[in-house]
XYZ file of C-alpha atoms in Angstrom:
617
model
C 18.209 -20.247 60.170
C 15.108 -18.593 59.202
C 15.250 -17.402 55.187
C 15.675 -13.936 53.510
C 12.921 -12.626 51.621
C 13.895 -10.338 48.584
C 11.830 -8.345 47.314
C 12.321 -6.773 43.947
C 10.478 -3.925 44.326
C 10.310 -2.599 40.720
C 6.574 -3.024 39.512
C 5.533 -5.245 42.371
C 2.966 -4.896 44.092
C 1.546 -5.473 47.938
C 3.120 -8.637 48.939
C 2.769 -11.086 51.773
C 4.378 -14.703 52.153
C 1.251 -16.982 53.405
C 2.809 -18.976 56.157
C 6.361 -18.475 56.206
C 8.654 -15.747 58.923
C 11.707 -14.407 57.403
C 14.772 -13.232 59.216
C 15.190 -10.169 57.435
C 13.871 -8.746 54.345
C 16.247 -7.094 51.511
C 14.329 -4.703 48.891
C 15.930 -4.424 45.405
C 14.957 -1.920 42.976
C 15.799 -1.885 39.306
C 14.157 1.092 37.902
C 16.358 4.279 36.591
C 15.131 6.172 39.642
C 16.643 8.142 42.692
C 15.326 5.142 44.666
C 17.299 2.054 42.727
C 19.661 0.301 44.510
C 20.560 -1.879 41.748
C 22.242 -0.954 38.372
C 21.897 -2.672 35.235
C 23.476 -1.136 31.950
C 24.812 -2.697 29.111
C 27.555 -1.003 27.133
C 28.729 -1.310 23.371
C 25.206 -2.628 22.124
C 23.779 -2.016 18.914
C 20.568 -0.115 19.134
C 19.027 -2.568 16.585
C 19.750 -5.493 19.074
C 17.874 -3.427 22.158
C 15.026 -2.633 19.895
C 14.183 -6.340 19.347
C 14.698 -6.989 22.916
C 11.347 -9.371 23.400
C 9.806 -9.379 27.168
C 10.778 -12.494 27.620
C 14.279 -11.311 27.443
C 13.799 -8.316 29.587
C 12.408 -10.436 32.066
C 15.392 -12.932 32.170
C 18.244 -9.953 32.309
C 16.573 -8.593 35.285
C 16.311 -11.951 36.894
C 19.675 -12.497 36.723
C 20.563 -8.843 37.934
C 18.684 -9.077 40.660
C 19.785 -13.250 41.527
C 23.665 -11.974 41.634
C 23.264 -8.774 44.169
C 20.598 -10.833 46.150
C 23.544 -13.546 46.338
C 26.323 -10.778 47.284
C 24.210 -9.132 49.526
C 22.967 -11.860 51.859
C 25.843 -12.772 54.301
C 27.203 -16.390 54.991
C 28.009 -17.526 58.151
C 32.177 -16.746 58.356
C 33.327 -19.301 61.132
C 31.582 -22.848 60.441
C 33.806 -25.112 58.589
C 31.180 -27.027 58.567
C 29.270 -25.150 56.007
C 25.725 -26.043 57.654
C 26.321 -21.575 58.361
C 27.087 -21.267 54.795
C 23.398 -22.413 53.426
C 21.216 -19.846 53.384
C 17.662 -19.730 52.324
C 16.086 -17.074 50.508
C 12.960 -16.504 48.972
C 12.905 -14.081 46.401
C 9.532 -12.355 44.997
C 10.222 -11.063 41.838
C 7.895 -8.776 39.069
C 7.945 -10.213 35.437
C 6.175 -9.325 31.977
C 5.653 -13.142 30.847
C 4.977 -14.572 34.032
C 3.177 -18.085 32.966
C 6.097 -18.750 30.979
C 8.500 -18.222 34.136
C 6.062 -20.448 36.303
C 6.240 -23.545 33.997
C 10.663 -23.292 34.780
C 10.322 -22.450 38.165
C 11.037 -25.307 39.871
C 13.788 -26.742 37.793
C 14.848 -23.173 37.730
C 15.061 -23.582 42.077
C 16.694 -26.527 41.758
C 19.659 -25.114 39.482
C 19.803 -21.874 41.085
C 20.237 -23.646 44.596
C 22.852 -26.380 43.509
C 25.012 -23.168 41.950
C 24.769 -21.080 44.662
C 25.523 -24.162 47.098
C 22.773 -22.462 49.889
C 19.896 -24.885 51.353
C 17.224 -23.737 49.596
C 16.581 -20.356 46.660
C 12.717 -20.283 45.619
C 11.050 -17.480 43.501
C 7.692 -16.063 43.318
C 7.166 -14.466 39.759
C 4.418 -12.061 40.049
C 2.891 -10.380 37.326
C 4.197 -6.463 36.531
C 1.877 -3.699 37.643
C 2.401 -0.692 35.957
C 4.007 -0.461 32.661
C 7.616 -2.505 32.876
C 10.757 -1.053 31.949
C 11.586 -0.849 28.617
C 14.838 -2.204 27.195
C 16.323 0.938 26.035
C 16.296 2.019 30.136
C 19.326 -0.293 30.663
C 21.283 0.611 26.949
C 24.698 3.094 27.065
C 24.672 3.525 23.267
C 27.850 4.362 21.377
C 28.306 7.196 19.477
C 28.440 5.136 16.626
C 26.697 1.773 16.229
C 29.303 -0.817 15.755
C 27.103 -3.312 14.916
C 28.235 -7.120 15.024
C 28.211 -8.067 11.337
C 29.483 -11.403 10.880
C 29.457 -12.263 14.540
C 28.986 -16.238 14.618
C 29.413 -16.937 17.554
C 29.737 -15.938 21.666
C 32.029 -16.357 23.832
C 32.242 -15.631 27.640
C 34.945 -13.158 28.904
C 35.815 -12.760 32.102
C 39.935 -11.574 30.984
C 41.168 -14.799 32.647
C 42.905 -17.189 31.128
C 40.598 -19.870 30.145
C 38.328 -17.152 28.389
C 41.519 -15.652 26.503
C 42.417 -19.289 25.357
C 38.744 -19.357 23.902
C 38.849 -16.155 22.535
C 41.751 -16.781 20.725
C 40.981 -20.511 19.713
C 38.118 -19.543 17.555
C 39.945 -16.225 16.173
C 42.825 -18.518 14.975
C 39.875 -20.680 13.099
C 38.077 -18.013 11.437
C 35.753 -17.078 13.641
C 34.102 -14.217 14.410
C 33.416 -14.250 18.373
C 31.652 -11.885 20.596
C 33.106 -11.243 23.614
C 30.276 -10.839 26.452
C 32.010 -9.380 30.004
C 30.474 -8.732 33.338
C 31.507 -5.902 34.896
C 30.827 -5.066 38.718
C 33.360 -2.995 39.420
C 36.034 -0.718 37.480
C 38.816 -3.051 38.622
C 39.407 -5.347 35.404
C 37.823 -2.942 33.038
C 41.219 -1.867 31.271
C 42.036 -5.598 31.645
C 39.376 -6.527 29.515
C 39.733 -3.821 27.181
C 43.329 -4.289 26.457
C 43.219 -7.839 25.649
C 40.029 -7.209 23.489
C 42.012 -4.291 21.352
C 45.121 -6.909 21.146
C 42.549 -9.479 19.831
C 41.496 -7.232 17.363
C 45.367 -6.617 16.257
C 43.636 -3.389 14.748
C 40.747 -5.069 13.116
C 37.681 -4.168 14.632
C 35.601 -6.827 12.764
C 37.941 -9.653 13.672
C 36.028 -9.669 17.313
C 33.402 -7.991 18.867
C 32.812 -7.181 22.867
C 29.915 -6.384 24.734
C 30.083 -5.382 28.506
C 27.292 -5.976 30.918
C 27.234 -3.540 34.065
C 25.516 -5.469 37.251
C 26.612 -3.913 40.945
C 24.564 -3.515 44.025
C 24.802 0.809 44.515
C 25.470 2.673 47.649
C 27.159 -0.609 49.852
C 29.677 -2.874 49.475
C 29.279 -6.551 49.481
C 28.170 -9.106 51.824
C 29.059 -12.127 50.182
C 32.280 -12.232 47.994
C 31.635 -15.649 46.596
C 29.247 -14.051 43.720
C 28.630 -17.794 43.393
C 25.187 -16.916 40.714
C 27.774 -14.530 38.708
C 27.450 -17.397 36.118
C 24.077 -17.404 35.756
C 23.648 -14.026 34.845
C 26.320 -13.796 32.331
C 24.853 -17.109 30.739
C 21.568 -15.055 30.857
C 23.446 -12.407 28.908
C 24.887 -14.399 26.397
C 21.918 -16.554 25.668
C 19.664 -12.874 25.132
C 22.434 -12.084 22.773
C 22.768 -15.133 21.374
C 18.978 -15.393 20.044
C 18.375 -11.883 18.953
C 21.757 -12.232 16.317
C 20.494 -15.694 15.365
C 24.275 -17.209 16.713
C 23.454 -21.236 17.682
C 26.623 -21.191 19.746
C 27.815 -20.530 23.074
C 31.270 -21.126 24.957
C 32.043 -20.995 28.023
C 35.812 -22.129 28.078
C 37.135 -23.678 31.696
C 39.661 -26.028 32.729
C 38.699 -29.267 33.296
C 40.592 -29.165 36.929
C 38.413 -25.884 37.697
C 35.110 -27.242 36.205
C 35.069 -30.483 38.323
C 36.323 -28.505 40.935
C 37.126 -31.679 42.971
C 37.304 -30.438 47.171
C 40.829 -29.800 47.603
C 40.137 -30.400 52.110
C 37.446 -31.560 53.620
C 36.115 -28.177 54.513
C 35.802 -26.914 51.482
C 32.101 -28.308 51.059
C 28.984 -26.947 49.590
C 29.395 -23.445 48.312
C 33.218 -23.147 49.174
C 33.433 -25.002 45.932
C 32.411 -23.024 43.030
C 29.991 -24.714 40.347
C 30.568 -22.369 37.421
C 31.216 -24.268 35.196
C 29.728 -27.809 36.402
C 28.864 -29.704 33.751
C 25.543 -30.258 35.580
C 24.844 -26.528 35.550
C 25.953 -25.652 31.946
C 23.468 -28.685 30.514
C 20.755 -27.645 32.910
C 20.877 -23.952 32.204
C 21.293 -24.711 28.425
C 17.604 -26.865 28.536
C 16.018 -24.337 30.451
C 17.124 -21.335 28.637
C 16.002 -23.190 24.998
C 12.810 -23.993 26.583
C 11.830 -20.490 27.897
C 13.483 -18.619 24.918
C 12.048 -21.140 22.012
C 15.876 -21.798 21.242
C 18.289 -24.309 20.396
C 21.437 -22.629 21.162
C 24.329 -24.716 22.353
C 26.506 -23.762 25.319
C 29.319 -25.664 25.291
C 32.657 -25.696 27.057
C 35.298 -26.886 24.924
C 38.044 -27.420 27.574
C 36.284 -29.615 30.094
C 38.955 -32.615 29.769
C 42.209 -29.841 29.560
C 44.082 -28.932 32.444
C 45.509 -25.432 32.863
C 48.830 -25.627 31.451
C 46.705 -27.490 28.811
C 44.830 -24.161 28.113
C 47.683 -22.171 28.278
C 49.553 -24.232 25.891
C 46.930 -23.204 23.625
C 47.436 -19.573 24.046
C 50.886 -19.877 22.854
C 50.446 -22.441 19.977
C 47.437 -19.774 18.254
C 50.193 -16.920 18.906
C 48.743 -14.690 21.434
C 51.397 -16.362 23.702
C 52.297 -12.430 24.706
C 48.773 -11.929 26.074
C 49.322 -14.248 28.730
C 50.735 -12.105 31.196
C 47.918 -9.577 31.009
C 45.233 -11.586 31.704
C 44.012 -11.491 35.154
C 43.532 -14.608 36.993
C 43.377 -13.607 40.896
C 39.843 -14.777 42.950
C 41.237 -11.231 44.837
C 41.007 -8.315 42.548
C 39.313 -6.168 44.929
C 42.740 -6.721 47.087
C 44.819 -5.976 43.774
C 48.084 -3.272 42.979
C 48.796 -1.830 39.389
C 51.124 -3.844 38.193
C 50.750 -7.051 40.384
C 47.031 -7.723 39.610
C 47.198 -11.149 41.068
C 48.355 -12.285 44.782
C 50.446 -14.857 43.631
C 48.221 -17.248 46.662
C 44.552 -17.967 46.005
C 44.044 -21.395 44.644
C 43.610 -19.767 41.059
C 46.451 -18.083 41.605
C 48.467 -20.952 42.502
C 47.097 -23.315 40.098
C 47.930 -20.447 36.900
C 51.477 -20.454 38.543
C 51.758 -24.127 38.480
C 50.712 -24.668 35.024
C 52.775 -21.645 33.697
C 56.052 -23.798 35.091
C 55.016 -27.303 34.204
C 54.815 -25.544 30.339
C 57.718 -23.282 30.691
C 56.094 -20.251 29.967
C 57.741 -18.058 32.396
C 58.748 -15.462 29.751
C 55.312 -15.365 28.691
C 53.770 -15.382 32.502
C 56.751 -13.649 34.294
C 56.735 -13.939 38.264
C 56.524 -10.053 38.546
C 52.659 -9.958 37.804
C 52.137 -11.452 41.140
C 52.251 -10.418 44.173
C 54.179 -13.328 46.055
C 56.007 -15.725 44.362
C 54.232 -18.572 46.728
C 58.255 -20.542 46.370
C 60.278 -18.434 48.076
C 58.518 -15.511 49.321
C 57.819 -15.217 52.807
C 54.038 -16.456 53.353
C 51.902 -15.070 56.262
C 49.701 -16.970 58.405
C 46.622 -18.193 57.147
C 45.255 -18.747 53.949
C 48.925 -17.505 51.862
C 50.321 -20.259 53.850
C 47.453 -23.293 53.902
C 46.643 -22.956 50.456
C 49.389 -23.646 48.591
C 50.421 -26.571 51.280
C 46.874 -27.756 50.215
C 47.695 -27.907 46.742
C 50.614 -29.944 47.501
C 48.997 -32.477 49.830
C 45.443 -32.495 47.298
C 47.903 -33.750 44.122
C 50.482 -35.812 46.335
C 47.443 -37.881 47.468
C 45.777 -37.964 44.072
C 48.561 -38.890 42.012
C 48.454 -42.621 42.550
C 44.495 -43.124 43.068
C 43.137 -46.139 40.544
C 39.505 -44.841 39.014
C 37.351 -47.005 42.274
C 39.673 -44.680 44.808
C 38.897 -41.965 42.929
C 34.584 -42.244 43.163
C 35.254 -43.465 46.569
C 37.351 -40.404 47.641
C 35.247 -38.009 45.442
C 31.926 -38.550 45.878
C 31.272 -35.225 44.093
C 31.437 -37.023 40.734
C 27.567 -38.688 41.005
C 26.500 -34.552 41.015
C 27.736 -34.138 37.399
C 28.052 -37.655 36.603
C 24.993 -37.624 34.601
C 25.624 -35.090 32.449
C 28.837 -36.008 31.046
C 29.189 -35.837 27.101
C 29.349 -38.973 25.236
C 29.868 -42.427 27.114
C 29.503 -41.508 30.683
C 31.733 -44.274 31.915
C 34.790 -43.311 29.362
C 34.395 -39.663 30.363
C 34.081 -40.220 34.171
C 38.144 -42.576 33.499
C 39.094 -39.413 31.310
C 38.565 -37.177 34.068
C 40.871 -39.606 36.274
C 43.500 -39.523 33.919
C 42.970 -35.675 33.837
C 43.948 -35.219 37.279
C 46.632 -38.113 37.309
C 48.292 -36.258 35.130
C 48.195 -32.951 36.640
C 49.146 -34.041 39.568
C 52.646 -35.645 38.165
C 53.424 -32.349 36.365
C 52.167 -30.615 39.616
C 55.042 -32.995 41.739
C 57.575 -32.806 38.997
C 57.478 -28.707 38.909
C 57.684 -28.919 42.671
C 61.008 -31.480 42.574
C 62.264 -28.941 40.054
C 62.228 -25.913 41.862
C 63.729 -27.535 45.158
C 66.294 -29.016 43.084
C 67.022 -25.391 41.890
C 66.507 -23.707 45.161
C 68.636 -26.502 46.769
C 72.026 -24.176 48.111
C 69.724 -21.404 49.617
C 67.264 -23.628 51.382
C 70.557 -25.518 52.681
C 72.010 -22.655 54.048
C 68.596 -21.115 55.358
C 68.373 -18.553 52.824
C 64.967 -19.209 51.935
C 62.505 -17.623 54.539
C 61.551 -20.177 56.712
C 57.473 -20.142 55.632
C 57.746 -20.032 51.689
C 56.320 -23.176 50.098
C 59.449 -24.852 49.470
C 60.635 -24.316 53.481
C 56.953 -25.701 53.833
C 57.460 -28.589 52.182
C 61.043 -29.313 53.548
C 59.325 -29.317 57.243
C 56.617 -31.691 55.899
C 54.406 -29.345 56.253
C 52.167 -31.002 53.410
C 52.394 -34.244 55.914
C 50.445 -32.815 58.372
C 46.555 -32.828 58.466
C 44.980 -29.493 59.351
C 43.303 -29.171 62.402
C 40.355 -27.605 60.447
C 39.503 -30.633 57.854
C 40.600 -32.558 60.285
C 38.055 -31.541 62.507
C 35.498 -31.613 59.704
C 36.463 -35.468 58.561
C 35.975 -36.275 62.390
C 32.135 -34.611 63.102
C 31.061 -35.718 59.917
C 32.054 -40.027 60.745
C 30.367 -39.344 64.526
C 27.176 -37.713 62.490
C 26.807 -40.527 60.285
C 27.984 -43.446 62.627
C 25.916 -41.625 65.550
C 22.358 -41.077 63.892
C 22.347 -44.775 63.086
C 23.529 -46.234 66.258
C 21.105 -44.174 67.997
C 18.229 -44.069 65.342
C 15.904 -46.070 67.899
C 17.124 -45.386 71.272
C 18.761 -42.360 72.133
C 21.877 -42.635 74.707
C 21.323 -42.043 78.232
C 24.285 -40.704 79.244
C 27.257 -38.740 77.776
C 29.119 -41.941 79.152
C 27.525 -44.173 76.441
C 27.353 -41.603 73.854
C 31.544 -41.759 74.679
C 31.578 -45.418 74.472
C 29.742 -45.388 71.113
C 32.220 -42.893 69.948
C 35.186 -44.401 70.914
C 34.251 -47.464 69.025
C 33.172 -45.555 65.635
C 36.817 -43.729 65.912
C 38.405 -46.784 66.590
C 36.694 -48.503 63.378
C 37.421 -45.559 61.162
C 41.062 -45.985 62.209
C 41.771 -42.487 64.146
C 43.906 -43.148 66.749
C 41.969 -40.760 69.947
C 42.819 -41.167 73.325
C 40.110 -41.324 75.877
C 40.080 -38.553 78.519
C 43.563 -37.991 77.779
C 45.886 -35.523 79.089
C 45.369 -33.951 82.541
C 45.437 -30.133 82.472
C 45.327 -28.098 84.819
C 43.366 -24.566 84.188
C 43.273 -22.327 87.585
C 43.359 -24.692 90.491
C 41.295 -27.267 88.766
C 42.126 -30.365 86.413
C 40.567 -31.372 83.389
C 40.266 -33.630 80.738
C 39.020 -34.151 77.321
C 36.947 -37.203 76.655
C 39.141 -37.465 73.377
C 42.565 -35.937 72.196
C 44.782 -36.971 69.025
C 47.832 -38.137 70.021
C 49.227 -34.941 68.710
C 47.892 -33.041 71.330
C 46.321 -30.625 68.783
C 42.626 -31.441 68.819
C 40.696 -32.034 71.860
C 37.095 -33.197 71.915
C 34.422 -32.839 74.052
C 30.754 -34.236 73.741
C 27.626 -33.270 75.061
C 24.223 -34.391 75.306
C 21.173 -32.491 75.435
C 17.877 -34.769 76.826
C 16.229 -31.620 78.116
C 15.425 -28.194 76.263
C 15.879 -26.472 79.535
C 19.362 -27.597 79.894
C 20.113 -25.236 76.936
C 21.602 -22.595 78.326
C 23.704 -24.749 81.215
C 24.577 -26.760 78.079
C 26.016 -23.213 76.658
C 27.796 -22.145 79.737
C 29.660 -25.319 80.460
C 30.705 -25.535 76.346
C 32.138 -21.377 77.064
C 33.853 -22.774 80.036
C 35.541 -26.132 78.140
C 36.188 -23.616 74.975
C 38.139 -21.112 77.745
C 40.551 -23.958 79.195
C 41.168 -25.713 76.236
C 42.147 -22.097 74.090
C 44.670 -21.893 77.320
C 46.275 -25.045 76.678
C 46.843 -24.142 73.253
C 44.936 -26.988 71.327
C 42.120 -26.713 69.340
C 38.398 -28.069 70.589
C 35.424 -29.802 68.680
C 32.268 -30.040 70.669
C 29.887 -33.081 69.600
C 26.837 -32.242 70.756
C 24.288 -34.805 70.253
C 20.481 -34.215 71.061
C 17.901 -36.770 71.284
C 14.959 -34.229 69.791
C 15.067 -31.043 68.444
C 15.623 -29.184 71.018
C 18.224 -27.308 68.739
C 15.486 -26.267 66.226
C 18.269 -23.900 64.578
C 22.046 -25.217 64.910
C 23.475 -22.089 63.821
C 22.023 -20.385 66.905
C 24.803 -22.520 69.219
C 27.473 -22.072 66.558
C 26.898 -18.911 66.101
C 28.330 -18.337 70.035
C 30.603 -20.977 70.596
C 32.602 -21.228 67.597
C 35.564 -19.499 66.154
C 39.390 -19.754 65.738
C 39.903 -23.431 66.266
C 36.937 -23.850 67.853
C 34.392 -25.901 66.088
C 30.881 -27.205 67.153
C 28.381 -29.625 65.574
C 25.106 -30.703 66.930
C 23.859 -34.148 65.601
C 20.244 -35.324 66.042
């Protein structure tokens, strides 16, 4: 796929990218104007603070502005569960004040900014300002009154979940004096935040201090949901913040489950899996923010080897145990009710819910602030359904791995590996033992509740798709089609590229007969043009099927650009009669050149509902 170029309009001048085409072209703009398209405001900020704002600064709050609506306003692809639709490239030409400084980061910058976002490829252009820039006092709501942060010693990053109320509330109960920064794109967890802030208090406005950051793309709504660069631009916040009131100390508090983020399928790859709080990202953005600011501020996150019911544990041990239920921990908000503000079925959803019973906090985290109770509520197709099986299956297959299974079924751990604290080695086993342990309390909550639930799902009272009637079918058993499908492409990629590294096959006969052989060695049990259907008048066969009858596959090879669009017809044709039979269909299409300059082009047609396509070569 060709990349975006965005341009941030605000102060730049005539620009053209020497060598390069771009699909489509976004244009930001900043500026207090009727023209912006971008708004940046910070509220509850003492005038003194804004004042002292140095260029650098300025430069690095409208960077991140413009990095998280860039990210939510270039689309993913929606259908490849694959993710090779998921990486985009973009190019972004931005205006800055200091713009040596910016150029001595900027690749190390690229390289961070790409691994959060989990796209192919983000590279900036920083251009110098033309024109007079911005002041800071453009982006500043002042107060009526200045509150001023007076014996503020340190920051802390608020988002109203959990994790952030457990640090909030950690460093209150030791005498500190935190600052609360929030970013806030939309008015939906507003009154969340600012309830939990005025509890914090407990009437004592110098106990803690908050400061809310306003970043939104005006006049359309987004593209991209993920907001997988949100981090970086509150980081960016908190670090300006940070060095203007002299505080060496920055936390960004996450569970250790959510910060290693370990895949919980196969097709949650690349930027399905949030980085936020990747220990590689936090020590990365922590160098280069002390290097371009002249700084030696410390972000650190002080539950990186905690699970959730860990951190919630916490809550209730400081005494703000009563908070609990109004913090708001739902990936959905823009989906949520007054009075149910989470869905009760995203992953952080379920995992709160989880740790909430493996603590017995239910009278501090009441089922009533979510929408489903994912046990015995009714769960409709689709994600409310698959998720929460997920979550069974990802901690059932977990809970006996020794530490070598674990870095051989989690290859993920050599990305943050490196930047482990203390010895790397001890930390990596800790992080084992982390999610050994979850996952017992994760199995022992779920024995629990079918123990409880035991009459009703005996006598069918329990509706026949809540987790617990899930589980009872062995639904957790079963492999999805989808990661299924994933797992398979990805062996033939790997096994394929080598076997035919010098000599491409010459015949879709003896790229079957290498196939069969890699399946056979990776121990899926395919059979070969296996069963018979018959679509119309005609019969037809698969060259592989799982013995389940769920998955058929069909390879193709392309030897002959001009065989492209035959190639496409007779994939629409297989993708018709295999949708009729009811079974799901993963084309293999292997090309012996480039024929296929962009994959995504073929994808983009073929694929959809249980029907997946990779092209290899």
């Amino acid at each position: 796929m060709k990349p975006t170029l965005v341009k941030c309009a605000t102060g730049l001048g005539p620009y053209k990218a020497k060598g390069r085409e771009f699909e489509r072209t976004l244009e930001l703009r900043i500026s207090p104007d009727q023209h912006a398209n971008v708004r940046l405001r910070v509220d509850n900020i003492e005038s003194r603070i804004i004042h002292e704002f140095s260029p650098i600064v300025l430069d690095l709050l409208e960077l991140a502005s413009y990095l998280y609506v860039a990210d939510t306003s270039i689309p993913r692809g929606c259908h490849d569960p694959f993710g090779d639709a998921w990486y985009r490239t973009i190019h972004i030409v931005i205006p800055v004040r200091e713009a040596s400084c910016w150029k001595r980061v900027q690749k190390p910058l690229e390289e961070l900014l790409t691994f959060l976002s989990g796209d192919a490829q983000i590279t900036l252009d920083f251009q110098p300002y033309t024109g007079k820039p911005p002041s800071g006092q453009t982006y500043i709501d002042f107060p009526e009154t200045d509150a001023g942060y007076k014996g503020a010693n340190t920051v802390v990053l608020f988002s109203g979940g959990i994790d952030s109320l457990a640090g909030a509330s950690q460093e209150i109960s030791v005498g500190m004096v935190p600052l609360l920064v929030s970013h806030r794109s939309a008015a939906m967890r507003v009154a969340t935040q600012s309830s939990l802030v005025r509890q914090l208090q407990a009437g004592d406005p110098t106990k803690v201090y908050a400061l809310n950051m306003w970043v939104n793309r005006m006049g359309r709504g987004q593209a991209d949901v993920n907001q997988r660069l949100r981090s970086f631009l509150y980081l960016s916040l908190a670090f300006a913040i940070a060095q203007q009131l002299r505080v060496e100390n920055i936390l960004y508090c996450e569970n250790g489950i959510s910060s290693f983020n370990l895949p919980l399928a196969a097709d949650r790859i690349g930027s399905r899996s949030t980085r936020t709080t990747n220990p590689r990202v936090l020590c990365t953005f922590e160098a280069l923010m002390n290097q371009v600011l002249q700084t030696q501020i410390s972000l650190h996150n002080p539950f990186l080897f905690l699970s959730k019911a860990d951190v919630m544990a916490r809550i209730v041990a400081v005494g703000n145990g009563n908070l609990i239920g109004s913090a708001v921990t739902c990936a959905r908000t823009i989906r949520a009710k007054r009075g149910t503000p989470n869905c009760g079925t995203c992953y952080q959803c379920i995992m709160r819910r989880f740790a909430s019973e493996q603590r017995n906090l239910q009278h501090y985290d009441p089922v009533r602030v979510y929408a489903k109770d994912i046990f015995t509520d009714e769960l409709t197709e689709g994600e409310e359904r698959s998720n929460p099986v997920q979550w069974v299956r990802f901690h059932e297959k977990v809970v006996d791995l020794v530490d070598d299974q674990f870095e051989v079924e989690f290859p993920e751990t050599v990305d943050f590996y490196d930047f482990l604290p203390g010895d790397k080695p001890e930390s990596l086993r800790s992080i084992f033992a982390l999610y050994r342990r979850n996952a017992q309390e994760v199995l022992a909550v779920l024995q629990e509740k079918q123990a409880n639930y035991f009459r009703q799902f005996l006598s069918g009272e329990l509706p026949p798709h809540c987790l617990l009637s899930l589980i009872g079918q062995r639904r957790h058993l079963e492999e999805p089609i989808q990661p299924y499908a994933v797992r398979i492409a990805g062996i033939a990629e790997v096994a394929l590229r080598r076997a035919f590294a010098a000599t491409p096959p010459e015949s879709e006969t003896a790229l079957q007969d290498q196939l069969e052989v890699i399946f056979e060695a990776a121990g899926d049990k395919l059979h070969r043009e296996y069963p018979t259907l018959v679509f119309s008048i005609v019969k037809t066969k698969p060259d592989f099927s799982t013995t389940c009858g769920k998955l058929f596959i069909e390879t193709k090879l392309l030897k002959d650009s001009r065989r492209r669009a035959a190639l496409l017809d007779a994939m629409l044709a297989d993708k018709e009669k295999y949708s009729a039979a009811g079974a799901a269909v993963l084309f293999l299409v292997y090309q012996s050149a480039a024929y296929i300059a962009d994959p995504t082009e073929l994808t983009d047609k073929i694929t959809g509902e249980h029907v997946f396509c990779k092209v290899i070569g």
